Structure formats: C-alpha cells, structure tokens
PDB file of C-alpha atoms and ligand atoms in Angstrom:
ATOM      1  CA  MET A   1     125.595 106.885 123.330  1.00 93.00           C
ATOM      2  CA  VAL A   2     121.987 107.512 122.306  1.00 97.00           C
ATOM      3  CA  VAL A   3     120.111 109.542 124.062  1.00 98.00           C
ATOM      4  CA  ALA A   4     116.441 109.376 122.545  1.00 98.00           C
ATOM      5  CA  ILE A   5     113.717 111.592 122.774  1.00 98.00           C
ATOM      6  CA  ASP A   6     109.871 111.145 121.682  1.00 97.00           C
ATOM      7  CA  GLY A   7     106.936 112.866 122.561  1.00 95.00           C
ATOM      8  CA  PRO A   8     104.013 114.328 120.950  1.00 93.00           C
ATOM      9  CA  ALA A   9     103.709 117.429 118.225  1.00 88.00           C
ATOM     10  CA  ALA A  10     104.799 120.586 119.265  1.00 87.00           C
ATOM     11  CA  SER A  11     105.829 119.346 122.682  1.00 89.00           C
ATOM     12  CA  GLY A  12     109.262 120.941 121.995  1.00 88.00           C
ATOM     13  CA  LYS A  13     111.700 117.903 121.417  1.00 91.00           C
ATOM     14  CA  SER A  14     113.543 119.036 118.566  1.00 92.00           C
ATOM     15  CA  SER A  15     114.352 122.160 119.668  1.00 92.00           C
ATOM     16  CA  THR A  16     115.351 120.700 123.356  1.00 96.00           C
ATOM     17  CA  ALA A  17     117.368 117.786 121.408  1.00 97.00           C
ATOM     18  CA  GLN A  18     119.224 120.220 119.383  1.00 97.00           C
ATOM     19  CA  TRP A  19     120.121 122.076 122.641  1.00 97.00           C
ATOM     20  CA  VAL A  20     121.259 119.139 124.997  1.00 98.00           C
ATOM     21  CA  ALA A  21     123.118 117.460 121.887  1.00 98.00           C
ATOM     22  CA  GLU A  22     125.016 121.385 121.865  1.00 97.00           C
ATOM     23  CA  ARG A  23     125.777 120.716 125.727  1.00 97.00           C
ATOM     24  CA  LEU A  24     126.723 117.040 125.118  1.00 97.00           C
ATOM     25  CA  GLY A  25     129.010 117.316 122.665  1.00 96.00           C
ATOM     26  CA  TYR A  26     126.638 115.064 120.361  1.00 97.00           C
ATOM     27  CA  LEU A  27     125.224 115.016 117.412  1.00 97.00           C
ATOM     28  CA  HIS A  28     121.326 116.378 116.521  1.00 98.00           C
ATOM     29  CA  ILE A  29     119.041 113.664 114.682  1.00 98.00           C
ATOM     30  CA  ASP A  30     115.888 115.396 114.068  1.00 97.00           C
ATOM     31  CA  SER A  31     113.870 111.830 112.635  1.00 97.00           C
ATOM     32  CA  GLY A  32     110.993 113.529 111.739  1.00 96.00           C
ATOM     33  CA  SER A  33     112.930 115.842 109.129  1.00 97.00           C
ATOM     34  CA  LEU A  34     113.293 112.491 107.026  1.00 98.00           C
ATOM     35  CA  TYR A  35     109.548 112.288 107.144  1.00 97.00           C
ATOM     36  CA  ARG A  36     109.202 115.680 106.226  1.00 97.00           C
ATOM     37  CA  ALA A  37     111.861 115.746 103.374  1.00 98.00           C
ATOM     38  CA  LEU A  38     110.521 112.600 101.601  1.00 97.00           C
ATOM     39  CA  THR A  39     107.139 113.986 101.639  1.00 97.00           C
ATOM     40  CA  ALA A  40     108.488 117.435 100.398  1.00 97.00           C
ATOM     41  CA  ALA A  41     110.459 115.540  97.664  1.00 97.00           C
ATOM     42  CA  ALA A  42     107.197 113.609  96.514  1.00 96.00           C
ATOM     43  CA  LEU A  43     105.385 116.557  96.679  1.00 96.00           C
ATOM     44  CA  ARG A  44     107.642 118.022  93.808  1.00 95.00           C
ATOM     45  CA  GLY A  45     106.400 115.086  91.605  1.00 91.00           C
ATOM     46  CA  ASN A  46     103.004 115.085  89.637  1.00 82.00           C
ATOM     47  CA  ALA A  47     101.440 112.584  91.366  1.00 89.00           C
ATOM     48  CA  PRO A  48      98.257 113.696  93.608  1.00 93.00           C
ATOM     49  CA  PRO A  49      99.184 112.599  97.867  1.00 95.00           C
ATOM     50  CA  GLU A  50      95.770 110.166  96.992  1.00 94.00           C
ATOM     51  CA  ASP A  51      98.341 108.025  94.825  1.00 94.00           C
ATOM     52  CA  TRP A  52     101.340 107.475  96.923  1.00 96.00           C
ATOM     53  CA  SER A  53     102.275 104.329  97.294  1.00 96.00           C
ATOM     54  CA  PRO A  54     105.342 103.484  99.671  1.00 97.00           C
ATOM     55  CA  GLU A  55     107.168 101.873  96.503  1.00 96.00           C
ATOM     56  CA  ARG A  56     106.817 105.411  94.667  1.00 94.00           C
ATOM     57  CA  LEU A  57     108.082 107.538  97.812  1.00 95.00           C
ATOM     58  CA  LEU A  58     110.759 105.223  98.030  1.00 96.00           C
ATOM     59  CA  ARG A  59     111.669 105.337  94.486  1.00 95.00           C
ATOM     60  CA  ASP A  60     112.876 109.419  96.047  1.00 94.00           C
ATOM     61  CA  ALA A  61     114.654 108.130  99.361  1.00 96.00           C
ATOM     62  CA  PRO A  62     118.001 108.022  97.756  1.00 96.00           C
ATOM     63  CA  ARG A  63     117.811 111.666  96.967  1.00 97.00           C
ATOM     64  CA  VAL A  64     117.243 112.577 101.009  1.00 97.00           C
ATOM     65  CA  THR A  65     120.306 112.169 102.908  1.00 97.00           C
ATOM     66  CA  LEU A  66     121.350 113.221 106.455  1.00 97.00           C
ATOM     67  CA  GLY A  67     124.245 115.660 106.145  1.00 95.00           C
ATOM     68  CA  ALA A  68     126.419 116.575 109.692  1.00 94.00           C
ATOM     69  CA  GLU A  69     126.928 119.832 110.258  1.00 90.00           C
ATOM     70  CA  LYS A  70     128.277 121.177 113.631  1.00 88.00           C
ATOM     71  CA  HIS A  71     126.315 120.054 116.500  1.00 91.00           C
ATOM     72  CA  ALA A  72     123.390 118.512 114.258  1.00 96.00           C
ATOM     73  CA  PHE A  73     122.361 116.395 110.851  1.00 97.00           C
ATOM     74  CA  HIS A  74     120.204 118.239 108.516  1.00 96.00           C
ATOM     75  CA  ALA A  75     117.613 116.296 105.852  1.00 97.00           C
ATOM     76  CA  LEU A  76     118.952 117.487 102.309  1.00 98.00           C
ATOM     77  CA  ILE A  77     117.320 116.825  98.727  1.00 98.00           C
ATOM     78  CA  ASP A  78     119.611 115.885  96.083  1.00 97.00           C
ATOM     79  CA  GLY A  79     122.528 117.495  98.855  1.00 97.00           C
ATOM     80  CA  GLN A  80     120.786 120.917  99.713  1.00 97.00           C
ATOM     81  CA  ARG A  81     119.318 122.052 102.750  1.00 96.00           C
ATOM     82  CA  VAL A  82     115.610 122.223 102.303  1.00 97.00           C
ATOM     83  CA  GLU A  83     114.638 123.480 106.138  1.00 95.00           C
ATOM     84  CA  GLU A  84     111.811 126.204 104.792  1.00 95.00           C
ATOM     85  CA  GLU A  85     110.095 123.703 102.506  1.00 97.00           C
ATOM     86  CA  ILE A  86     109.956 121.172 104.934  1.00 97.00           C
ATOM     87  CA  ARG A  87     108.236 122.758 107.655  1.00 94.00           C
ATOM     88  CA  GLY A  88     106.012 124.208 105.162  1.00 94.00           C
ATOM     89  CA  GLY A  89     102.213 123.499 105.334  1.00 93.00           C
ATOM     90  CA  ASP A  90     101.589 121.457 102.010  1.00 95.00           C
ATOM     91  CA  VAL A  91     104.729 118.991 103.477  1.00 96.00           C
ATOM     92  CA  THR A  92     102.607 119.303 107.357  1.00 92.00           C
ATOM     93  CA  ALA A  93      99.520 118.354 105.640  1.00 93.00           C
ATOM     94  CA  ASN A  94     100.872 115.600 104.324  1.00 95.00           C
ATOM     95  CA  VAL A  95     103.437 114.190 106.575  1.00 95.00           C
ATOM     96  CA  SER A  96     101.238 112.076 108.403  1.00 94.00           C
ATOM     97  CA  LEU A  97     100.188 109.753 105.654  1.00 95.00           C
ATOM     98  CA  VAL A  98     103.593 109.039 104.559  1.00 97.00           C
ATOM     99  CA  ALA A  99     104.739 108.075 108.245  1.00 96.00           C
ATOM    100  CA  LYS A 100     102.124 105.408 108.657  1.00 94.00           C
ATOM    101  CA  MET A 101     103.963 103.429 105.918  1.00 96.00           C
ATOM    102  CA  GLN A 102     106.075 100.683 107.192  1.00 96.00           C
ATOM    103  CA  ALA A 103     108.269 100.648 104.577  1.00 98.00           C
ATOM    104  CA  VAL A 104     109.123 104.325 104.701  1.00 98.00           C
ATOM    105  CA  ARG A 105     109.460 103.845 108.596  1.00 97.00           C
ATOM    106  CA  SER A 106     112.000 100.721 107.858  1.00 97.00           C
ATOM    107  CA  TRP A 107     114.352 103.369 105.169  1.00 98.00           C
ATOM    108  CA  VAL A 108     113.545 106.445 107.857  1.00 98.00           C
ATOM    109  CA  ASN A 109     114.921 104.204 110.808  1.00 97.00           C
ATOM    110  CA  ALA A 110     117.525 102.354 109.015  1.00 97.00           C
ATOM    111  CA  SER A 111     118.857 106.100 107.739  1.00 97.00           C
ATOM    112  CA  VAL A 112     118.893 107.172 111.509  1.00 97.00           C
ATOM    113  CA  ARG A 113     120.906 104.026 113.083  1.00 97.00           C
ATOM    114  CA  GLU A 114     123.380 104.103 109.839  1.00 96.00           C
ATOM    115  CA  ALA A 115     124.018 108.396 111.314  1.00 95.00           C
ATOM    116  CA  ALA A 116     124.008 106.838 114.531  1.00 96.00           C
ATOM    117  CA  ARG A 117     126.946 104.386 114.123  1.00 94.00           C
ATOM    118  CA  TRP A 118     129.417 107.187 113.859  1.00 90.00           C
ATOM    119  CA  HIS A 119     128.295 109.226 116.482  1.00 92.00           C
ATOM    120  CA  ASP A 120     126.967 110.150 120.116  1.00 95.00           C
ATOM    121  CA  VAL A 121     123.438 111.931 119.067  1.00 97.00           C
ATOM    122  CA  VAL A 122     120.037 112.712 120.601  1.00 98.00           C
ATOM    123  CA  VAL A 123     117.746 111.644 118.650  1.00 98.00           C
ATOM    124  CA  ASP A 124     114.251 112.936 118.520  1.00 97.00           C
ATOM    125  CA  GLY A 125     110.955 111.316 117.001  1.00 97.00           C
ATOM    126  CA  ARG A 126     107.832 109.272 118.203  1.00 95.00           C
ATOM    127  CA  ASP A 127     109.236 105.661 118.610  1.00 96.00           C
ATOM    128  CA  MET A 128     113.075 106.640 119.203  1.00 97.00           C
ATOM    129  CA  GLY A 129     113.147 104.530 122.318  1.00 97.00           C
ATOM    130  CA  THR A 130     110.717 101.804 121.242  1.00 96.00           C
ATOM    131  CA  ALA A 131     111.084 100.633 117.420  1.00 95.00           C
ATOM    132  CA  VAL A 132     114.767 102.637 116.411  1.00 97.00           C
ATOM    133  CA  PHE A 133     117.094 102.244 120.357  1.00 98.00           C
ATOM    134  CA  PRO A 134     115.067  99.755 122.273  1.00 97.00           C
ATOM    135  CA  ASP A 135     118.400  99.704 124.452  1.00 97.00           C
ATOM    136  CA  ALA A 136     119.284 103.299 124.297  1.00 97.00           C
ATOM    137  CA  PRO A 137     120.991 104.462 127.653  1.00 97.00           C
ATOM    138  CA  LEU A 138     118.834 107.453 127.885  1.00 98.00           C
ATOM    139  CA  LYS A 139     115.092 107.658 126.991  1.00 98.00           C
ATOM    140  CA  VAL A 140     113.236 110.722 127.685  1.00 98.00           C
ATOM    141  CA  PHE A 141     109.563 111.231 126.906  1.00 97.00           C
ATOM    142  CA  LEU A 142     108.271 114.928 126.689  1.00 96.00           C
ATOM    143  CA  VAL A 143     104.656 115.752 127.353  1.00 95.00           C
ATOM    144  CA  ALA A 144     102.820 118.709 127.875  1.00 95.00           C
ATOM    145  CA  ASP A 145      99.430 120.331 127.989  1.00 96.00           C
ATOM    146  CA  PRO A 146      98.001 120.947 124.327  1.00 96.00           C
ATOM    147  CA  TRP A 147      97.053 124.380 125.570  1.00 97.00           C
ATOM    148  CA  GLU A 148     100.499 125.267 126.430  1.00 96.00           C
ATOM    149  CA  ARG A 149     102.053 123.509 123.639  1.00 95.00           C
ATOM    150  CA  ALA A 150      99.903 125.651 120.980  1.00 96.00           C
ATOM    151  CA  ARG A 151     100.452 128.688 122.954  1.00 96.00           C
ATOM    152  CA  ARG A 152     104.277 127.532 122.604  1.00 93.00           C
ATOM    153  CA  ARG A 153     104.263 127.107 118.714  1.00 92.00           C
ATOM    154  CA  LEU A 154     101.629 130.324 118.294  1.00 95.00           C
ATOM    155  CA  VAL A 155     104.464 132.974 120.313  1.00 94.00           C
ATOM    156  CA  GLN A 156     107.355 131.098 117.963  1.00 88.00           C
ATOM    157  CA  ARG A 157     105.152 131.452 114.873  1.00 90.00           C
ATOM    158  CA  LEU A 158     103.483 135.147 115.563  1.00 94.00           C
ATOM    159  CA  GLY A 159     106.423 136.675 117.931  1.00 94.00           C
ATOM    160  CA  ARG A 160     104.069 137.648 120.229  1.00 96.00           C
ATOM    161  CA  ARG A 161     101.630 136.903 123.326  1.00 97.00           C
ATOM    162  CA  PRO A 162      98.555 135.215 121.240  1.00 97.00           C
ATOM    163  CA  THR A 163      94.957 135.923 121.872  1.00 98.00           C
ATOM    164  CA  ASP A 164      92.500 132.997 123.547  1.00 98.00           C
ATOM    165  CA  ASP A 165      90.818 132.630 120.625  1.00 98.00           C
ATOM    166  CA  GLU A 166      94.261 132.171 118.547  1.00 97.00           C
ATOM    167  CA  VAL A 167      95.237 129.430 121.327  1.00 97.00           C
ATOM    168  CA  ALA A 168      91.873 127.246 120.996  1.00 98.00           C
ATOM    169  CA  ALA A 169      92.406 127.233 117.354  1.00 97.00           C
ATOM    170  CA  GLU A 170      95.824 126.051 117.428  1.00 96.00           C
ATOM    171  CA  THR A 171      94.919 123.662 120.293  1.00 97.00           C
ATOM    172  CA  ASP A 172      92.294 121.746 118.269  1.00 96.00           C
ATOM    173  CA  VAL A 173      94.836 121.616 114.833  1.00 93.00           C
ATOM    174  CA  LEU A 174      97.210 119.946 117.543  1.00 93.00           C
ATOM    175  CA  VAL A 175      94.923 117.499 119.184  1.00 94.00           C
ATOM    176  CA  GLN A 176      93.683 116.061 115.718  1.00 92.00           C
ATOM    177  CA  ARG A 177      97.606 116.063 114.710  1.00 89.00           C
ATOM    178  CA  ASP A 178      98.219 114.143 118.076  1.00 91.00           C
ATOM    179  CA  ALA A 179      94.826 111.266 116.599  1.00 91.00           C
ATOM    180  CA  LYS A 180      96.526 111.402 113.493  1.00 88.00           C
ATOM    181  CA  ASP A 181     100.179 110.342 115.161  1.00 87.00           C
ATOM    182  CA  ALA A 182      99.033 108.369 117.860  1.00 88.00           C
ATOM    183  CA  MET A 183     100.050 104.952 116.646  1.00 88.00           C
ATOM    184  CA  GLN A 184     103.481 105.983 116.297  1.00 86.00           C
ATOM    185  CA  THR A 185     103.971 108.115 119.081  1.00 89.00           C
ATOM    186  CA  LEU A 186     104.849 105.259 122.010  1.00 88.00           C
ATOM    187  CA  GLN A 187     106.789 105.672 125.359  1.00 93.00           C
ATOM    188  CA  ALA A 188     109.043 103.107 126.275  1.00 96.00           C
ATOM    189  CA  ALA A 189     108.423 101.561 129.353  1.00 96.00           C
ATOM    190  CA  ASP A 190     112.067 102.541 130.485  1.00 97.00           C
ATOM    191  CA  ALA A 191     111.259 106.084 129.121  1.00 97.00           C
ATOM    192  CA  VAL A 192     111.800 108.907 132.276  1.00 98.00           C
ATOM    193  CA  LEU A 193     108.586 110.970 131.400  1.00 97.00           C
ATOM    194  CA  LEU A 194     109.086 114.814 131.819  1.00 97.00           C
ATOM    195  CA  ASP A 195     105.650 116.844 131.691  1.00 96.00           C
ATOM    196  CA  THR A 196     107.293 120.411 130.719  1.00 95.00           C
ATOM    197  CA  THR A 197     104.189 121.986 130.588  1.00 95.00           C
ATOM    198  CA  TYR A 198     105.154 123.906 133.711  1.00 95.00           C
ATOM    199  CA  LEU A 199     109.163 124.352 132.872  1.00 94.00           C
ATOM    200  CA  THR A 200     111.413 126.256 130.615  1.00 93.00           C
ATOM    201  CA  GLN A 201     113.437 125.022 127.544  1.00 92.00           C
ATOM    202  CA  GLU A 202     116.133 126.157 130.066  1.00 95.00           C
ATOM    203  CA  GLU A 203     114.640 123.652 132.637  1.00 96.00           C
ATOM    204  CA  GLN A 204     114.253 120.994 130.317  1.00 95.00           C
ATOM    205  CA  VAL A 205     117.823 120.907 128.787  1.00 97.00           C
ATOM    206  CA  GLU A 206     119.273 121.080 132.423  1.00 97.00           C
ATOM    207  CA  ARG A 207     117.109 117.835 133.427  1.00 97.00           C
ATOM    208  CA  ILE A 208     118.031 115.957 130.319  1.00 98.00           C
ATOM    209  CA  VAL A 209     121.593 116.913 130.519  1.00 98.00           C
ATOM    210  CA  ALA A 210     121.677 116.036 134.108  1.00 98.00           C
ATOM    211  CA  LEU A 211     120.543 112.955 133.243  1.00 97.00           C
ATOM    212  CA  ALA A 212     122.703 112.081 131.018  1.00 97.00           C
ATOM    213  CA  HIS A 213     124.981 112.803 132.972  1.00 96.00           C
ATOM    214  CA  ALA A 214     124.195 110.055 135.479  1.00 95.00           C
ATOM    215  CA  VAL A 215     123.474 107.682 133.079  1.00 94.00           C
ATOM    216  CA  SER A 216     127.290 107.943 131.680  1.00 87.00           C
ATOM    217  CA  HIS A 217     128.490 108.219 135.482  1.00 85.00           C
ATOM    218  CA  ARG A 218     126.742 105.410 135.394  1.00 83.00           C
ATOM    219  CA  ALA A 219     128.031 103.243 133.093  1.00 82.00           C
ATOM    220  CA  SER A 220     131.555 104.144 133.563  1.00 82.00           C
ATOM    221  CA  SER A 221     131.508 103.190 137.547  1.00 82.00           C
ATOM    222  CA  THR A 222     130.242  99.599 135.759  1.00 75.00           C
TER     223      THR A 222
HETATM  224  O1   DC B 301     108.076 115.766 114.608  1.00 54.43           O
HETATM  225  P1   DC B 301     107.352 116.357 113.113  1.00 54.43           P
HETATM  226  O2   DC B 301     106.067 116.826 112.971  1.00 54.43           O
HETATM  227  O3   DC B 301     108.713 116.499 112.498  1.00 54.43           O
HETATM  228  O4   DC B 301     107.276 114.772 112.392  1.00 54.43           O
HETATM  229  C1   DC B 301     106.469 114.922 111.261  1.00 54.43           C
HETATM  230  C2   DC B 301     105.407 113.497 110.853  1.00 54.43           C
HETATM  231  O5   DC B 301     106.774 112.645 111.182  1.00 54.43           O
HETATM  232  C3   DC B 301     104.530 113.088 111.852  1.00 54.43           C
HETATM  233  O6   DC B 301     103.504 112.735 111.208  1.00 54.43           O
HETATM  234  C4   DC B 301     105.216 112.578 112.808  1.00 54.43           C
HETATM  235  C5   DC B 301     105.877 111.469 112.374  1.00 54.43           C
HETATM  236  N1   DC B 301     107.305 110.638 112.896  1.00 54.43           N
HETATM  237  C6   DC B 301     106.607 109.172 113.206  1.00 54.43           C
HETATM  238  O7   DC B 301     106.282 108.996 112.655  1.00 54.43           O
HETATM  239  N2   DC B 301     108.238 108.913 113.866  1.00 54.43           N
HETATM  240  C7   DC B 301     109.352 109.818 114.265  1.00 54.43           C
HETATM  241  N3   DC B 301     110.648 109.383 114.564  1.00 54.43           N
HETATM  242  C8   DC B 301     108.906 111.060 114.029  1.00 54.43           C
HETATM  243  C9   DC B 301     107.698 112.138 113.049  1.00 54.43           C
END
C-alpha cells in the first residue's frame, strides 16, 4: 500500500505524513530529505554550487541512504543521521537547484521506490502521486493559504505567536520558494485535494486516515 502526499513547501506534508504513517502502522518516507541529504553531501565538498553538475552530485549518491527506524525512513550520510544539517539554511538555499536536475530526480525516485518495495508506506514530496507512484491507491494533495503556511512555520521555529510583519516576510520567502519548485510540484488528476488552511493537524490526519481506510475497504471487498 502506498499513500502519496504531495504539496508545496510548508503545507505540513511531512509532519502529517509521519503521523498518518504511525496511525496506519506504515513507514514514512520524506522524499525531500533525499534531495536535502544529497545537497548537504555536496556542500561538504569544495566545489561552489555554481559548479555542481548532476554527475558531480551523483558521485556522492552512494553515501546517501534511507535507514528505517520505527515508523520512518531517515536520510543518512555515511550511515549517520543528519537531520539538523539537512534542515539548515545552506541546504535550504541550494536544494531547489539540485532538485531541478533530472538525473538526480531519477536517483531519488529509484531510492524511494526501492524502500517502498518491502513496506506499506506513506510518502511525501512534490511528485509522489504523479512521477513516482502513478498507481498509488491513495493520493492526497495538500494546500494551504501562503500566509497560514508562513504563520505555522514561524510558530514552529520561534515557539511564539509571530507578528504580522514577521509573517509577511516569511510569506514572501515561501512564495519565492513555491515559484522555484513550481515545475516539480504536480497534483495528480486522481488526487484528493485537501485545503488545510482552516484545519488543525489532527483534523488533516483524521481525514487522510479515513480515506486510507476507505481505500483498503474498497480493495478488500472487490
Ligand atoms: O519538502 P522539502 O522542502 O524538504 O523539499 C526540499 C526540496 O526538494 C525542494 O526544493 C523541493 C524538492 N523536492 C522535489 O522537487 N520533489 C520531491 N518529491 C520532494 C522535494
């Protein structure tokens, strides 16, 4: 079983996908973490991002793996967890460049498919329901108003209520990131569109879990 969750940056995909995986007893795969880990591995080298080519980036690919732990796969570099490094500003600033390279996309897609061969999974990203798992029985495309996405991200980062000026500045950053990733962010024709602007995270998770139960029920009764 594959549950594919796609959507733009800060739409809550990864945290929702993680939670849905726990509820269903599946494993979560965050495909973006592989693009991020490859970017982090390249940043550890000497070449500036202007000189990165797909060949150069993919030279580091054997060092980047997915390791399963409880309900999730984690991106590893040389077998080590690198969560903080791959979420940092340097990686975030350069990862779109890496994610645009078709040879890199093919490598990420193959890694995600390989992990999903042996487990029921909830995968999240930009193109899971289109390029990677076009036959997934459940596809969800998460959207939310940019202002609300920015507000949620700041609450998480700052641990307090952000000011309107802070939210406005973060909205600007998010809208620019959306534009950079637009070509890769694709809604499948058969995806359920879930606008989470006015939903709590619990409500989002409940809806996706209910959809997954409905799909499994339909599959077992045909
Ligand atoms: O979701 P995220 O911010 O961790 O994604 C990191 C980058 O990877 C971002 O530029 C979008 C890109 N990405 C992609 O192109 N396709 C995916 N399936 C997942 C992420």
